[in-house]
Amino acid sequence: RLADHGEAVAGALLSSSTSSSANGSSSSSSEAHINGNGSSNGNGTAAAVAAAAASIPITVLPPDLLPEPEAPWTAGIRINGDDSNVLGEGVIAVAADGAKLRHPVRPPVVHRHGCGPLQPGEPGVPVSIFRHPLLQHFMLTVFCKLPVVSLRCLGDLKYGFMVRLILSAFQFRINQRYVRADPPFIGIDLDISDSVREGCSVSTLTITAQPVHWKETIKVAVEEMRRLQRFGLTASELERYNMAMMRDSAQLAEQANSISSINSLDFVMESLALGNTVMRHGEAHEAMQLVAKSIRLDEVNALAASMLTFASDVGREADMLEMAAAPGQEEQWAGPGPTRATSVVACIPAYVSAGGDAVSVGGGMAADHARGLTGASGHIDAGMDRQLSTVL
């Protein structure tokens, strides 16, 4: 901070050093040379500067460098409009004028969760498009952030169990469409999991396809999301995936002694960070058996209706919230209610051929050839900008 007031401080140092020399401080410097601590090793100069700085009158220091009375770092900081709390859920430290402040304790990140009522003037989900010459495929990812549901009781375990059932049913249906002749997509993946790094639960729908088939791929993904969101699982699917998950749980319990210590440590650290209760594998399997017997089809379908809305009805958030709030719909939706996308990211090749295939562009003749290719103003790029929200 002294560098911000260089002239004033340098002048004070010079005058103080000069006066000190006139008062006989040079003898101390000579003595330092005799003792081997002089300027030959740099310590003499540093000592002289330190002595000069210590003798600077307080009146020559800038006001913001003067000593301040002892006070907590939270003085003058409002936490969510309340200056009595230091830290809390969703806290943000701001000054009186609304500017963010630096302080020793970093406040938690304030997430934009994709659930709950729409705020007045809340904008629609932003669509970000990233282009790069080295990309070969079209990739679209729809994100939704939700609060973490900590595993503390059997009800929380049941919630996580039902989410896994929904994911298994969706992936099986996608695989069924993939094995058909000439599928339009490379991969469609759905994931709903808690993220320690993000500090929230993240739902993602990831779509990968050749650039020429980007519309057909989005159509397939949205069709399957809406089919599962509207109609849920069948009774046979619930039974099949329930049994599959229990077999996996039993196998994990039997292999508990063969799990490496580093994997166990990672599991414990992640569980503590998320607020989950840590159990032995045998105990966890017994709890899973209790939960599996109590799961009903209507409960799973109600949860699917809520959790999958973020990708099945992009742009219709207000309509879905109104539908869920209608009389007689309480049993058709589960907490936290209809979800909505918080971000949509599309990664596409920078250049495509006339047929819609990606083309990598290097230097020399390849770069010259790229001038004749469809770029940011044609084919996938222009179609993406104008039609992505419509296709979703």
mmCIF file of C-alpha atoms in Angstrom:
data_model
loop_
_atom_site.group_PDB
_atom_site.id
_atom_site.type_symbol
_atom_site.label_atom_id
_atom_site.label_comp_id
_atom_site.label_asym_id
_atom_site.label_seq_id
_atom_site.Cartn_x
_atom_site.Cartn_y
_atom_site.Cartn_z
ATOM 1 C CA ARG A 1 0.000 0.000 0.000
ATOM 2 C CA LEU A 2 3.001 2.316 0.413
ATOM 3 C CA ALA A 3 3.480 2.126 -3.358
ATOM 4 C CA ASP A 4 0.223 4.029 -3.830
ATOM 5 C CA HIS A 5 1.769 7.054 -2.089
ATOM 6 C CA GLY A 6 5.307 6.811 -3.416
ATOM 7 C CA GLU A 7 6.255 10.487 -3.525
ATOM 8 C CA ALA A 8 5.013 11.356 -0.041
ATOM 9 C CA VAL A 9 6.587 8.316 1.589
ATOM 10 C CA ALA A 10 9.851 8.599 -0.357
ATOM 11 C CA GLY A 11 10.181 12.243 0.671
ATOM 12 C CA ALA A 12 9.570 11.375 4.285
ATOM 13 C CA LEU A 13 12.129 8.550 4.111
ATOM 14 C CA LEU A 14 14.740 10.816 2.553
ATOM 15 C CA SER A 15 14.322 13.642 5.013
ATOM 16 C CA SER A 16 14.244 11.239 7.950
ATOM 17 C CA SER A 17 17.330 9.409 6.725
ATOM 18 C CA THR A 18 19.212 12.670 6.187
ATOM 19 C CA SER A 19 18.377 13.952 9.631
ATOM 20 C CA SER A 20 19.370 10.644 11.180
ATOM 21 C CA SER A 21 22.762 10.797 9.466
ATOM 22 C CA ALA A 22 23.317 14.335 10.689
ATOM 23 C CA ASN A 23 22.610 13.219 14.236
ATOM 24 C CA GLY A 24 25.399 10.675 14.159
ATOM 25 C CA SER A 25 23.632 7.606 12.894
ATOM 26 C CA SER A 26 26.527 7.094 10.468
ATOM 27 C CA SER A 27 28.550 5.699 13.332
ATOM 28 C CA SER A 28 25.966 2.977 13.714
ATOM 29 C CA SER A 29 26.366 2.180 10.052
ATOM 30 C CA SER A 30 30.156 1.939 10.437
ATOM 31 C CA GLU A 31 29.688 -0.262 13.445
ATOM 32 C CA ALA A 32 27.419 -2.496 11.389
ATOM 33 C CA HIS A 33 30.167 -2.864 8.764
ATOM 34 C CA ILE A 34 32.635 -3.812 11.462
ATOM 35 C CA ASN A 35 30.261 -6.462 12.800
ATOM 36 C CA GLY A 36 29.777 -7.940 9.342
ATOM 37 C CA ASN A 37 26.125 -6.861 9.004
ATOM 38 C CA GLY A 38 26.696 -3.867 6.752
ATOM 39 C CA SER A 39 25.695 -3.073 3.196
ATOM 40 C CA SER A 40 28.054 -5.673 1.789
ATOM 41 C CA ASN A 41 25.272 -8.245 2.185
ATOM 42 C CA GLY A 42 22.342 -5.867 1.784
ATOM 43 C CA ASN A 43 21.221 -5.928 5.401
ATOM 44 C CA GLY A 44 22.685 -2.527 6.171
ATOM 45 C CA THR A 45 20.579 -0.775 3.573
ATOM 46 C CA ALA A 46 17.461 -2.615 4.702
ATOM 47 C CA ALA A 47 18.177 -1.707 8.322
ATOM 48 C CA ALA A 48 18.663 1.914 7.405
ATOM 49 C CA VAL A 49 15.405 2.036 5.477
ATOM 50 C CA ALA A 50 13.563 0.307 8.309
ATOM 51 C CA ALA A 51 14.974 2.756 10.829
ATOM 52 C CA ALA A 52 14.023 5.672 8.628
ATOM 53 C CA ALA A 53 10.514 4.355 8.117
ATOM 54 C CA ALA A 54 10.074 3.901 11.846
ATOM 55 C CA SER A 55 11.002 7.540 12.424
ATOM 56 C CA ILE A 56 8.472 8.959 9.906
ATOM 57 C CA PRO A 57 6.113 11.356 11.695
ATOM 58 C CA ILE A 58 2.571 10.072 11.613
ATOM 59 C CA THR A 59 1.427 13.395 10.185
ATOM 60 C CA VAL A 60 3.114 12.729 6.836
ATOM 61 C CA LEU A 61 1.359 9.415 6.289
ATOM 62 C CA PRO A 62 -1.707 9.420 4.004
ATOM 63 C CA PRO A 63 -5.013 9.156 5.884
ATOM 64 C CA ASP A 64 -5.743 5.627 4.645
ATOM 65 C CA LEU A 65 -2.428 4.392 6.075
ATOM 66 C CA LEU A 66 -3.062 5.681 9.576
ATOM 67 C CA PRO A 67 -3.715 3.051 12.239
ATOM 68 C CA GLU A 68 -7.382 2.247 12.607
ATOM 69 C CA PRO A 69 -9.106 1.421 15.876
ATOM 70 C CA GLU A 70 -9.676 -2.265 16.476
ATOM 71 C CA ALA A 71 -12.954 -3.389 14.919
ATOM 72 C CA PRO A 72 -14.303 -6.616 13.452
ATOM 73 C CA TRP A 73 -13.912 -6.980 9.704
ATOM 74 C CA THR A 74 -17.693 -7.156 9.432
ATOM 75 C CA ALA A 75 -18.145 -3.571 10.584
ATOM 76 C CA GLY A 76 -20.191 -1.654 8.034
ATOM 77 C CA ILE A 77 -21.007 -4.809 6.069
ATOM 78 C CA ARG A 78 -24.602 -5.849 5.491
ATOM 79 C CA ILE A 79 -25.323 -9.546 5.115
ATOM 80 C CA ASN A 80 -28.530 -9.928 3.104
ATOM 81 C CA GLY A 81 -29.734 -6.644 4.559
ATOM 82 C CA ASP A 82 -28.945 -7.721 8.128
ATOM 83 C CA ASP A 83 -25.744 -6.489 9.762
ATOM 84 C CA SER A 84 -26.153 -8.801 12.773
ATOM 85 C CA ASN A 85 -25.186 -11.996 10.931
ATOM 86 C CA VAL A 86 -21.646 -12.737 9.829
ATOM 87 C CA LEU A 87 -22.296 -15.739 7.611
ATOM 88 C CA GLY A 88 -25.386 -17.626 6.616
ATOM 89 C CA GLU A 89 -27.087 -19.429 3.784
ATOM 90 C CA GLY A 90 -26.746 -17.536 0.519
ATOM 91 C CA VAL A 91 -24.850 -14.691 2.186
ATOM 92 C CA ILE A 92 -23.259 -11.923 0.166
ATOM 93 C CA ALA A 93 -21.117 -9.173 1.674
ATOM 94 C CA VAL A 94 -21.874 -5.708 0.310
ATOM 95 C CA ALA A 95 -21.129 -2.141 1.292
ATOM 96 C CA ALA A 96 -23.745 0.543 1.822
ATOM 97 C CA ASP A 97 -23.559 1.528 -1.856
ATOM 98 C CA GLY A 98 -24.175 -2.051 -2.983
ATOM 99 C CA ALA A 99 -20.564 -2.841 -3.974
ATOM 100 C CA LYS A 100 -19.082 -6.211 -3.021
ATOM 101 C CA LEU A 101 -16.363 -6.119 -0.376
ATOM 102 C CA ARG A 102 -13.201 -8.091 0.146
ATOM 103 C CA HIS A 103 -12.823 -9.738 3.528
ATOM 104 C CA PRO A 104 -10.885 -12.599 5.150
ATOM 105 C CA VAL A 105 -13.794 -15.062 4.966
ATOM 106 C CA ARG A 106 -15.120 -15.779 1.488
ATOM 107 C CA PRO A 107 -18.934 -15.978 1.472
ATOM 108 C CA PRO A 108 -20.722 -18.925 -0.132
ATOM 109 C CA VAL A 109 -21.660 -18.710 -3.797
ATOM 110 C CA VAL A 110 -25.211 -17.554 -4.385
ATOM 111 C CA HIS A 111 -26.694 -20.045 -6.870
ATOM 112 C CA ARG A 112 -29.498 -19.415 -9.307
ATOM 113 C CA HIS A 113 -31.538 -22.512 -8.587
ATOM 114 C CA GLY A 114 -33.887 -23.860 -11.235
ATOM 115 C CA CYS A 115 -36.836 -24.408 -8.929
ATOM 116 C CA GLY A 116 -39.425 -22.451 -7.025
ATOM 117 C CA PRO A 117 -41.583 -19.570 -8.272
ATOM 118 C CA LEU A 118 -40.362 -17.284 -11.017
ATOM 119 C CA GLN A 119 -39.088 -13.949 -9.767
ATOM 120 C CA PRO A 120 -40.572 -10.744 -11.236
ATOM 121 C CA GLY A 121 -38.607 -9.838 -14.326
ATOM 122 C CA GLU A 122 -36.579 -13.057 -14.256
ATOM 123 C CA PRO A 123 -35.000 -13.503 -17.702
ATOM 124 C CA GLY A 124 -35.274 -16.664 -19.727
ATOM 125 C CA VAL A 125 -32.533 -19.257 -19.800
ATOM 126 C CA PRO A 126 -29.445 -17.928 -21.628
ATOM 127 C CA VAL A 127 -28.138 -19.908 -24.601
ATOM 128 C CA SER A 128 -24.345 -19.729 -25.067
ATOM 129 C CA ILE A 129 -22.753 -20.908 -28.331
ATOM 130 C CA PHE A 130 -19.068 -21.846 -28.422
ATOM 131 C CA ARG A 131 -17.336 -22.377 -31.771
ATOM 132 C CA HIS A 132 -13.861 -23.801 -32.340
ATOM 133 C CA PRO A 133 -12.050 -25.112 -35.447
ATOM 134 C CA LEU A 134 -10.963 -28.303 -33.659
ATOM 135 C CA LEU A 135 -14.472 -29.387 -32.706
ATOM 136 C CA GLN A 136 -15.830 -32.212 -34.852
ATOM 137 C CA HIS A 137 -19.280 -32.809 -33.347
ATOM 138 C CA PHE A 138 -22.277 -30.823 -32.289
ATOM 139 C CA MET A 139 -22.787 -30.917 -28.515
ATOM 140 C CA LEU A 140 -25.614 -29.346 -26.544
ATOM 141 C CA THR A 141 -25.838 -29.369 -22.740
ATOM 142 C CA VAL A 142 -28.825 -28.203 -20.712
ATOM 143 C CA PHE A 143 -28.054 -27.450 -17.049
ATOM 144 C CA CYS A 144 -30.258 -27.118 -13.989
ATOM 145 C CA LYS A 145 -28.991 -26.291 -10.503
ATOM 146 C CA LEU A 146 -30.949 -27.524 -7.492
ATOM 147 C CA PRO A 147 -30.285 -27.494 -3.740
ATOM 148 C CA VAL A 148 -28.429 -30.490 -2.345
ATOM 149 C CA VAL A 149 -30.607 -33.115 -0.651
ATOM 150 C CA SER A 150 -28.359 -34.428 2.125
ATOM 151 C CA LEU A 151 -28.629 -38.121 2.958
ATOM 152 C CA ARG A 152 -29.708 -38.084 6.614
ATOM 153 C CA CYS A 153 -32.688 -40.444 6.847
ATOM 154 C CA LEU A 154 -34.458 -43.208 4.943
ATOM 155 C CA GLY A 155 -36.639 -40.628 3.209
ATOM 156 C CA ASP A 156 -33.546 -38.995 1.700
ATOM 157 C CA LEU A 157 -32.240 -42.406 0.644
ATOM 158 C CA LYS A 158 -35.587 -43.149 -0.986
ATOM 159 C CA TYR A 159 -35.389 -39.883 -2.936
ATOM 160 C CA GLY A 160 -31.926 -40.777 -4.271
ATOM 161 C CA PHE A 161 -33.094 -44.309 -5.089
ATOM 162 C CA MET A 162 -36.000 -43.001 -7.166
ATOM 163 C CA VAL A 163 -33.745 -40.558 -9.025
ATOM 164 C CA ARG A 164 -31.508 -43.486 -10.033
ATOM 165 C CA LEU A 165 -34.540 -45.413 -11.247
ATOM 166 C CA ILE A 166 -35.514 -42.483 -13.478
ATOM 167 C CA LEU A 167 -32.002 -42.196 -14.903
ATOM 168 C CA SER A 168 -31.838 -45.921 -15.610
ATOM 169 C CA ALA A 169 -35.183 -45.900 -17.436
ATOM 170 C CA PHE A 170 -34.200 -42.892 -19.555
ATOM 171 C CA GLN A 171 -30.840 -44.352 -20.555
ATOM 172 C CA PHE A 172 -32.385 -47.693 -21.485
ATOM 173 C CA ARG A 173 -34.926 -45.987 -23.719
ATOM 174 C CA ILE A 174 -32.184 -43.961 -25.425
ATOM 175 C CA ASN A 175 -30.165 -47.126 -26.005
ATOM 176 C CA GLN A 176 -33.212 -48.754 -27.575
ATOM 177 C CA ARG A 177 -33.441 -45.943 -30.090
ATOM 178 C CA TYR A 178 -29.698 -46.044 -30.722
ATOM 179 C CA VAL A 179 -29.666 -49.695 -31.784
ATOM 180 C CA ARG A 180 -32.130 -48.929 -34.544
ATOM 181 C CA ALA A 181 -30.796 -48.494 -38.072
ATOM 182 C CA ASP A 182 -29.013 -45.198 -38.715
ATOM 183 C CA PRO A 183 -29.669 -43.296 -35.448
ATOM 184 C CA PRO A 184 -29.375 -39.504 -35.856
ATOM 185 C CA PHE A 185 -27.307 -39.056 -32.689
ATOM 186 C CA ILE A 186 -23.992 -40.202 -31.253
ATOM 187 C CA GLY A 187 -24.987 -40.025 -27.620
ATOM 188 C CA ILE A 188 -27.678 -38.628 -25.308
ATOM 189 C CA ASP A 189 -26.908 -38.685 -21.581
ATOM 190 C CA LEU A 190 -28.906 -37.579 -18.552
ATOM 191 C CA ASP A 191 -27.354 -37.102 -15.131
ATOM 192 C CA ILE A 192 -28.708 -35.831 -11.821
ATOM 193 C CA SER A 193 -26.122 -35.799 -9.044
ATOM 194 C CA ASP A 194 -24.746 -33.693 -6.220
ATOM 195 C CA SER A 195 -21.578 -31.768 -7.001
ATOM 196 C CA VAL A 196 -19.130 -31.031 -4.184
ATOM 197 C CA ARG A 197 -17.235 -28.553 -6.335
ATOM 198 C CA GLU A 198 -20.352 -26.614 -7.347
ATOM 199 C CA GLY A 199 -21.986 -26.860 -3.935
ATOM 200 C CA CYS A 200 -25.344 -27.873 -5.390
ATOM 201 C CA SER A 201 -27.131 -30.640 -7.240
ATOM 202 C CA VAL A 202 -26.604 -30.428 -11.001
ATOM 203 C CA SER A 203 -28.971 -31.926 -13.573
ATOM 204 C CA THR A 204 -27.526 -32.153 -17.083
ATOM 205 C CA LEU A 205 -28.860 -33.360 -20.415
ATOM 206 C CA THR A 206 -25.963 -33.769 -22.871
ATOM 207 C CA ILE A 207 -26.561 -34.334 -26.588
ATOM 208 C CA THR A 208 -23.817 -35.278 -29.077
ATOM 209 C CA ALA A 209 -24.326 -35.656 -32.844
ATOM 210 C CA GLN A 210 -22.883 -34.936 -36.236
ATOM 211 C CA PRO A 211 -23.456 -31.283 -37.174
ATOM 212 C CA VAL A 212 -25.731 -32.222 -40.041
ATOM 213 C CA HIS A 213 -28.104 -34.064 -37.663
ATOM 214 C CA TRP A 214 -28.295 -31.508 -34.863
ATOM 215 C CA LYS A 215 -32.027 -30.853 -35.242
ATOM 216 C CA GLU A 216 -32.957 -34.532 -35.376
ATOM 217 C CA THR A 217 -30.817 -35.252 -32.313
ATOM 218 C CA ILE A 218 -32.434 -32.514 -30.233
ATOM 219 C CA LYS A 219 -35.832 -33.775 -31.328
ATOM 220 C CA VAL A 220 -35.061 -37.306 -30.137
ATOM 221 C CA ALA A 221 -33.759 -36.080 -26.759
ATOM 222 C CA VAL A 222 -36.743 -33.814 -26.148
ATOM 223 C CA GLU A 223 -39.186 -36.530 -27.211
ATOM 224 C CA GLU A 224 -37.762 -39.017 -24.704
ATOM 225 C CA MET A 225 -37.572 -36.404 -21.948
ATOM 226 C CA ARG A 226 -41.188 -35.412 -22.497
ATOM 227 C CA ARG A 227 -42.353 -39.032 -22.715
ATOM 228 C CA LEU A 228 -40.759 -39.844 -19.377
ATOM 229 C CA GLN A 229 -41.807 -36.533 -17.821
ATOM 230 C CA ARG A 230 -45.436 -36.809 -18.948
ATOM 231 C CA PHE A 231 -46.107 -40.537 -18.500
ATOM 232 C CA GLY A 232 -43.319 -41.767 -16.215
ATOM 233 C CA LEU A 233 -42.136 -45.344 -15.870
ATOM 234 C CA THR A 234 -44.172 -48.458 -16.495
ATOM 235 C CA ALA A 235 -44.729 -51.037 -13.777
ATOM 236 C CA SER A 236 -42.395 -53.498 -15.508
ATOM 237 C CA GLU A 237 -39.654 -50.882 -15.779
ATOM 238 C CA LEU A 238 -39.945 -50.068 -12.080
ATOM 239 C CA GLU A 239 -39.648 -53.734 -11.127
ATOM 240 C CA ARG A 240 -36.765 -54.402 -13.519
ATOM 241 C CA TYR A 241 -34.591 -51.442 -12.485
ATOM 242 C CA ASN A 242 -35.428 -51.917 -8.822
ATOM 243 C CA MET A 243 -34.054 -55.448 -8.954
ATOM 244 C CA ALA A 244 -30.992 -54.313 -10.929
ATOM 245 C CA MET A 245 -30.120 -51.651 -8.362
ATOM 246 C CA MET A 246 -30.505 -54.070 -5.488
ATOM 247 C CA ARG A 247 -28.148 -56.542 -7.201
ATOM 248 C CA ASP A 248 -25.579 -53.776 -7.578
ATOM 249 C CA SER A 249 -25.994 -52.818 -3.923
ATOM 250 C CA ALA A 250 -25.548 -56.415 -2.761
ATOM 251 C CA GLN A 251 -22.446 -56.820 -4.919
ATOM 252 C CA LEU A 252 -20.945 -53.633 -3.505
ATOM 253 C CA ALA A 253 -21.604 -54.818 0.053
ATOM 254 C CA GLU A 254 -19.835 -58.112 -0.659
ATOM 255 C CA GLN A 255 -16.803 -56.327 -2.121
ATOM 256 C CA ALA A 256 -16.491 -53.814 0.737
ATOM 257 C CA ASN A 257 -13.177 -55.275 1.972
ATOM 258 C CA SER A 258 -11.602 -55.013 -1.467
ATOM 259 C CA ILE A 259 -12.215 -51.263 -1.909
ATOM 260 C CA SER A 260 -8.982 -49.288 -1.778
ATOM 261 C CA SER A 261 -8.422 -46.905 1.108
ATOM 262 C CA ILE A 262 -8.046 -43.892 -1.184
ATOM 263 C CA ASN A 263 -11.498 -44.550 -2.692
ATOM 264 C CA SER A 264 -12.970 -44.936 0.772
ATOM 265 C CA LEU A 265 -11.337 -41.679 1.861
ATOM 266 C CA ASP A 266 -12.716 -39.840 -1.169
ATOM 267 C CA PHE A 267 -16.170 -41.217 -0.407
ATOM 268 C CA VAL A 268 -16.018 -40.085 3.224
ATOM 269 C CA MET A 269 -14.745 -36.619 2.320
ATOM 270 C CA GLU A 270 -17.444 -36.149 -0.304
ATOM 271 C CA SER A 271 -20.139 -37.380 2.073
ATOM 272 C CA LEU A 272 -19.042 -34.977 4.795
ATOM 273 C CA ALA A 273 -18.950 -32.067 2.356
ATOM 274 C CA LEU A 274 -22.499 -32.817 1.207
ATOM 275 C CA GLY A 275 -23.818 -33.450 4.707
ATOM 276 C CA ASN A 276 -24.500 -37.134 4.051
ATOM 277 C CA THR A 277 -24.569 -39.782 6.751
ATOM 278 C CA VAL A 278 -21.696 -42.247 6.283
ATOM 279 C CA MET A 279 -22.581 -45.919 6.742
ATOM 280 C CA ARG A 280 -20.763 -49.169 6.279
ATOM 281 C CA HIS A 281 -21.548 -50.924 3.025
ATOM 282 C CA GLY A 282 -23.473 -53.681 4.777
ATOM 283 C CA GLU A 283 -25.611 -51.166 6.667
ATOM 284 C CA ALA A 284 -26.203 -49.174 3.486
ATOM 285 C CA HIS A 285 -27.402 -52.321 1.707
ATOM 286 C CA GLU A 286 -29.822 -53.126 4.518
ATOM 287 C CA ALA A 287 -31.189 -49.571 4.338
ATOM 288 C CA MET A 288 -31.571 -49.931 0.568
ATOM 289 C CA GLN A 289 -33.599 -53.110 1.060
ATOM 290 C CA LEU A 290 -35.985 -51.293 3.386
ATOM 291 C CA VAL A 291 -36.359 -48.399 0.967
ATOM 292 C CA ALA A 292 -36.851 -50.572 -2.130
ATOM 293 C CA LYS A 293 -39.908 -52.242 -0.610
ATOM 294 C CA SER A 294 -41.659 -48.929 0.017
ATOM 295 C CA ILE A 295 -41.252 -47.331 -3.440
ATOM 296 C CA ARG A 296 -44.490 -46.900 -5.365
ATOM 297 C CA LEU A 297 -44.910 -46.233 -9.076
ATOM 298 C CA ASP A 298 -46.887 -43.025 -8.576
ATOM 299 C CA GLU A 299 -44.135 -41.597 -6.374
ATOM 300 C CA VAL A 300 -41.474 -42.255 -9.009
ATOM 301 C CA ASN A 301 -43.589 -40.751 -11.777
ATOM 302 C CA ALA A 302 -44.366 -37.656 -9.695
ATOM 303 C CA LEU A 303 -40.641 -37.145 -9.123
ATOM 304 C CA ALA A 304 -39.924 -37.643 -12.834
ATOM 305 C CA ALA A 305 -42.536 -35.008 -13.693
ATOM 306 C CA SER A 306 -40.726 -32.490 -11.489
ATOM 307 C CA MET A 307 -37.080 -33.338 -12.151
ATOM 308 C CA LEU A 308 -37.226 -33.598 -15.955
ATOM 309 C CA THR A 309 -39.113 -30.392 -16.715
ATOM 310 C CA PHE A 310 -35.855 -28.442 -17.023
ATOM 311 C CA ALA A 311 -35.172 -30.066 -20.422
ATOM 312 C CA SER A 312 -38.599 -31.253 -21.537
ATOM 313 C CA ASP A 313 -40.237 -27.814 -21.505
ATOM 314 C CA VAL A 314 -37.589 -25.156 -22.061
ATOM 315 C CA GLY A 315 -39.300 -21.806 -22.515
ATOM 316 C CA ARG A 316 -42.567 -22.958 -20.878
ATOM 317 C CA GLU A 317 -41.519 -22.495 -17.257
ATOM 318 C CA ALA A 318 -44.459 -20.285 -16.292
ATOM 319 C CA ASP A 319 -46.951 -22.676 -17.887
ATOM 320 C CA MET A 320 -45.527 -25.670 -16.027
ATOM 321 C CA LEU A 321 -45.611 -23.842 -12.692
ATOM 322 C CA GLU A 322 -49.221 -22.858 -13.339
ATOM 323 C CA MET A 323 -50.083 -26.447 -14.239
ATOM 324 C CA ALA A 324 -48.504 -27.780 -11.039
ATOM 325 C CA ALA A 325 -50.381 -25.208 -8.935
ATOM 326 C CA ALA A 326 -53.779 -26.114 -10.422
ATOM 327 C CA PRO A 327 -56.294 -27.804 -8.087
ATOM 328 C CA GLY A 328 -56.052 -31.572 -7.974
ATOM 329 C CA GLN A 329 -52.434 -31.671 -9.213
ATOM 330 C CA GLU A 330 -50.769 -32.078 -5.826
ATOM 331 C CA GLU A 331 -50.215 -35.819 -6.278
ATOM 332 C CA GLN A 332 -48.845 -35.435 -9.803
ATOM 333 C CA TRP A 333 -45.740 -33.483 -8.764
ATOM 334 C CA ALA A 334 -43.045 -34.015 -6.171
ATOM 335 C CA GLY A 335 -40.787 -31.533 -4.430
ATOM 336 C CA PRO A 336 -39.234 -29.198 -5.419
ATOM 337 C CA GLY A 337 -41.913 -28.883 -8.121
ATOM 338 C CA PRO A 338 -41.323 -28.205 -11.824
ATOM 339 C CA THR A 339 -37.668 -27.493 -12.509
ATOM 340 C CA ARG A 340 -36.308 -25.135 -15.162
ATOM 341 C CA ALA A 341 -33.032 -24.849 -17.020
ATOM 342 C CA THR A 342 -30.492 -22.392 -15.640
ATOM 343 C CA SER A 343 -28.084 -22.517 -18.602
ATOM 344 C CA VAL A 344 -27.852 -23.960 -22.113
ATOM 345 C CA VAL A 345 -24.444 -24.349 -23.796
ATOM 346 C CA ALA A 346 -23.899 -25.422 -27.416
ATOM 347 C CA CYS A 347 -20.425 -26.376 -28.699
ATOM 348 C CA ILE A 348 -20.183 -26.532 -32.482
ATOM 349 C CA PRO A 349 -17.471 -26.682 -35.180
ATOM 350 C CA ALA A 350 -16.282 -23.379 -36.546
ATOM 351 C CA TYR A 351 -16.559 -24.614 -40.152
ATOM 352 C CA VAL A 352 -18.841 -27.093 -41.863
ATOM 353 C CA SER A 353 -19.042 -28.297 -45.422
ATOM 354 C CA ALA A 354 -22.024 -27.747 -47.680
ATOM 355 C CA GLY A 355 -23.294 -31.164 -46.607
ATOM 356 C CA GLY A 356 -23.140 -30.231 -42.925
ATOM 357 C CA ASP A 357 -20.006 -32.202 -42.023
ATOM 358 C CA ALA A 358 -17.401 -30.663 -39.732
ATOM 359 C CA VAL A 359 -14.136 -29.555 -41.319
ATOM 360 C CA SER A 360 -10.950 -28.956 -39.351
ATOM 361 C CA VAL A 361 -9.050 -25.875 -40.501
ATOM 362 C CA GLY A 362 -5.304 -25.489 -40.198
ATOM 363 C CA GLY A 363 -2.904 -23.180 -41.990
ATOM 364 C CA GLY A 364 -1.864 -22.752 -45.589
ATOM 365 C CA MET A 365 -4.137 -24.316 -48.201
ATOM 366 C CA ALA A 366 -6.554 -25.537 -45.532
ATOM 367 C CA ALA A 367 -7.104 -22.000 -44.321
ATOM 368 C CA ASP A 368 -7.620 -20.801 -47.887
ATOM 369 C CA HIS A 369 -10.098 -23.603 -48.481
ATOM 370 C CA ALA A 370 -11.997 -22.586 -45.333
ATOM 371 C CA ARG A 371 -12.945 -19.316 -46.962
ATOM 372 C CA GLY A 372 -15.210 -21.269 -49.266
ATOM 373 C CA LEU A 373 -16.850 -23.195 -46.404
ATOM 374 C CA THR A 374 -19.965 -22.287 -44.510
ATOM 375 C CA GLY A 375 -18.942 -20.271 -41.470
ATOM 376 C CA ALA A 376 -20.650 -18.184 -38.833
ATOM 377 C CA SER A 377 -23.247 -16.847 -41.280
ATOM 378 C CA GLY A 378 -24.592 -20.088 -42.720
ATOM 379 C CA HIS A 379 -25.882 -23.611 -42.125
ATOM 380 C CA ILE A 380 -25.515 -24.835 -38.518
ATOM 381 C CA ASP A 381 -24.317 -21.554 -37.009
ATOM 382 C CA ALA A 382 -27.098 -19.352 -38.294
ATOM 383 C CA GLY A 383 -29.673 -22.080 -37.817
ATOM 384 C CA MET A 384 -28.502 -22.579 -34.246
ATOM 385 C CA ASP A 385 -28.839 -18.907 -33.352
ATOM 386 C CA ARG A 386 -32.353 -18.618 -34.742
ATOM 387 C CA GLN A 387 -33.874 -22.039 -34.130
ATOM 388 C CA LEU A 388 -32.322 -23.550 -31.001
ATOM 389 C CA SER A 389 -34.941 -22.217 -28.609
ATOM 390 C CA THR A 390 -37.702 -23.221 -31.043
ATOM 391 C CA VAL A 391 -36.415 -26.783 -31.369
ATOM 392 C CA LEU A 392 -36.184 -27.174 -27.593
#
